[in-house]
Amino acid sequence: ELIQHGHHLSLSSFTKALPVFIFGFTCHQQLPALVLELKHRSFRRLAAVASGAVLIVAGVYAAVGAAGYWAFGPRVAADVLL
């Protein structure tokens, strides 16, 4: 096991985190298609659309997290993936 800054890095934790990084690197490939869909193409408009999408997704994640906490309360473990 590798130890870095006091945290253990195991193959198990690496394989749990890998999909997040893959999604982050492959998601940007949709940007050209998104730009072509805009009626008035500009960097400012693209930034507004991307920011709006991030806000919507953050709101949905927060709502799902709040609903999960209200449904299960403190019985939920700190790491819900385990």
PDB file of C-alpha atoms in Angstrom:
ATOM      1  CA  GLU A   1       0.000   0.000   0.000  1.00  0.00           C
ATOM      2  CA  LEU A   2       1.175   3.473  -0.789  1.00  0.00           C
ATOM      3  CA  ILE A   3       1.055   6.098   1.939  1.00  0.00           C
ATOM      4  CA  GLN A   4       0.879   9.736   0.935  1.00  0.00           C
ATOM      5  CA  HIS A   5       0.249  12.585   3.386  1.00  0.00           C
ATOM      6  CA  GLY A   6      -0.960  10.166   6.028  1.00  0.00           C
ATOM      7  CA  HIS A   7      -3.603   8.547   3.795  1.00  0.00           C
ATOM      8  CA  HIS A   8      -3.486   4.994   2.522  1.00  0.00           C
ATOM      9  CA  LEU A   9      -3.848   4.478  -1.215  1.00  0.00           C
ATOM     10  CA  SER A  10      -4.922   0.973  -2.073  1.00  0.00           C
ATOM     11  CA  LEU A  11      -5.914  -0.639  -5.321  1.00  0.00           C
ATOM     12  CA  SER A  12      -9.481  -0.733  -4.052  1.00  0.00           C
ATOM     13  CA  SER A  13      -9.641   3.017  -3.386  1.00  0.00           C
ATOM     14  CA  PHE A  14      -7.944   3.731  -6.716  1.00  0.00           C
ATOM     15  CA  THR A  15     -10.514   1.703  -8.650  1.00  0.00           C
ATOM     16  CA  LYS A  16     -13.335   3.522  -6.847  1.00  0.00           C
ATOM     17  CA  ALA A  17     -11.943   6.937  -7.810  1.00  0.00           C
ATOM     18  CA  LEU A  18     -10.935   6.103 -11.381  1.00  0.00           C
ATOM     19  CA  PRO A  19     -14.434   6.461 -12.931  1.00  0.00           C
ATOM     20  CA  VAL A  20     -14.667  10.022 -11.598  1.00  0.00           C
ATOM     21  CA  PHE A  21     -11.459  11.007 -13.361  1.00  0.00           C
ATOM     22  CA  ILE A  22     -12.445   9.218 -16.566  1.00  0.00           C
ATOM     23  CA  PHE A  23     -15.780  11.033 -16.609  1.00  0.00           C
ATOM     24  CA  GLY A  24     -14.057  14.360 -16.035  1.00  0.00           C
ATOM     25  CA  PHE A  25     -11.637  13.839 -18.905  1.00  0.00           C
ATOM     26  CA  THR A  26     -14.193  12.479 -21.380  1.00  0.00           C
ATOM     27  CA  CYS A  27     -17.015  14.877 -20.580  1.00  0.00           C
ATOM     28  CA  HIS A  28     -15.216  17.805 -22.205  1.00  0.00           C
ATOM     29  CA  GLN A  29     -15.599  16.111 -25.595  1.00  0.00           C
ATOM     30  CA  GLN A  30     -19.235  17.236 -25.656  1.00  0.00           C
ATOM     31  CA  LEU A  31     -18.270  20.913 -25.676  1.00  0.00           C
ATOM     32  CA  PRO A  32     -18.005  21.338 -29.477  1.00  0.00           C
ATOM     33  CA  ALA A  33     -21.463  19.800 -29.956  1.00  0.00           C
ATOM     34  CA  LEU A  34     -22.831  22.096 -27.268  1.00  0.00           C
ATOM     35  CA  VAL A  35     -21.326  25.156 -28.954  1.00  0.00           C
ATOM     36  CA  LEU A  36     -22.878  24.185 -32.289  1.00  0.00           C
ATOM     37  CA  GLU A  37     -26.318  23.968 -30.645  1.00  0.00           C
ATOM     38  CA  LEU A  38     -26.213  27.560 -29.381  1.00  0.00           C
ATOM     39  CA  LYS A  39     -28.269  30.052 -31.388  1.00  0.00           C
ATOM     40  CA  HIS A  40     -25.996  32.994 -30.613  1.00  0.00           C
ATOM     41  CA  ARG A  41     -22.511  31.527 -30.338  1.00  0.00           C
ATOM     42  CA  SER A  42     -20.166  33.391 -28.064  1.00  0.00           C
ATOM     43  CA  PHE A  43     -17.867  32.559 -25.196  1.00  0.00           C
ATOM     44  CA  ARG A  44     -20.090  34.535 -22.831  1.00  0.00           C
ATOM     45  CA  ARG A  45     -23.185  32.562 -23.869  1.00  0.00           C
ATOM     46  CA  LEU A  46     -21.298  29.268 -23.568  1.00  0.00           C
ATOM     47  CA  ALA A  47     -20.116  30.208 -20.078  1.00  0.00           C
ATOM     48  CA  ALA A  48     -23.686  31.097 -19.078  1.00  0.00           C
ATOM     49  CA  VAL A  49     -25.050  27.783 -20.389  1.00  0.00           C
ATOM     50  CA  ALA A  50     -22.290  25.767 -18.703  1.00  0.00           C
ATOM     51  CA  SER A  51     -22.737  27.636 -15.415  1.00  0.00           C
ATOM     52  CA  GLY A  52     -26.487  27.087 -15.556  1.00  0.00           C
ATOM     53  CA  ALA A  53     -25.986  23.372 -16.150  1.00  0.00           C
ATOM     54  CA  VAL A  54     -23.604  23.105 -13.199  1.00  0.00           C
ATOM     55  CA  LEU A  55     -26.073  24.948 -10.952  1.00  0.00           C
ATOM     56  CA  ILE A  56     -28.927  22.665 -12.009  1.00  0.00           C
ATOM     57  CA  VAL A  57     -26.867  19.528 -11.386  1.00  0.00           C
ATOM     58  CA  ALA A  58     -25.647  20.860  -8.019  1.00  0.00           C
ATOM     59  CA  GLY A  59     -29.248  21.556  -7.043  1.00  0.00           C
ATOM     60  CA  VAL A  60     -30.340  18.056  -8.007  1.00  0.00           C
ATOM     61  CA  TYR A  61     -27.418  16.493  -6.100  1.00  0.00           C
ATOM     62  CA  ALA A  62     -28.202  18.613  -3.039  1.00  0.00           C
ATOM     63  CA  ALA A  63     -31.886  17.659  -3.187  1.00  0.00           C
ATOM     64  CA  VAL A  64     -31.077  13.947  -3.478  1.00  0.00           C
ATOM     65  CA  GLY A  65     -28.543  14.197  -0.643  1.00  0.00           C
ATOM     66  CA  ALA A  66     -31.015  16.043   1.588  1.00  0.00           C
ATOM     67  CA  ALA A  67     -33.757  13.528   0.817  1.00  0.00           C
ATOM     68  CA  GLY A  68     -31.396  10.671   1.645  1.00  0.00           C
ATOM     69  CA  TYR A  69     -30.396  12.290   4.912  1.00  0.00           C
ATOM     70  CA  TRP A  70     -34.008  12.988   5.855  1.00  0.00           C
ATOM     71  CA  ALA A  71     -34.970   9.412   5.005  1.00  0.00           C
ATOM     72  CA  PHE A  72     -32.100   7.650   6.794  1.00  0.00           C
ATOM     73  CA  GLY A  73     -30.690  10.269   9.172  1.00  0.00           C
ATOM     74  CA  PRO A  74     -27.506   9.494  11.097  1.00  0.00           C
ATOM     75  CA  ARG A  75     -27.678   5.776  10.204  1.00  0.00           C
ATOM     76  CA  VAL A  76     -25.871   6.580   6.950  1.00  0.00           C
ATOM     77  CA  ALA A  77     -22.142   5.840   7.045  1.00  0.00           C
ATOM     78  CA  ALA A  78     -19.684   8.618   6.234  1.00  0.00           C
ATOM     79  CA  ASP A  79     -18.615   6.767   3.092  1.00  0.00           C
ATOM     80  CA  VAL A  80     -21.826   5.776   1.344  1.00  0.00           C
ATOM     81  CA  LEU A  81     -19.933   3.744  -1.262  1.00  0.00           C
ATOM     82  CA  LEU A  82     -18.949   1.079   1.247  1.00  0.00           C
TER      83      LEU A  82
END
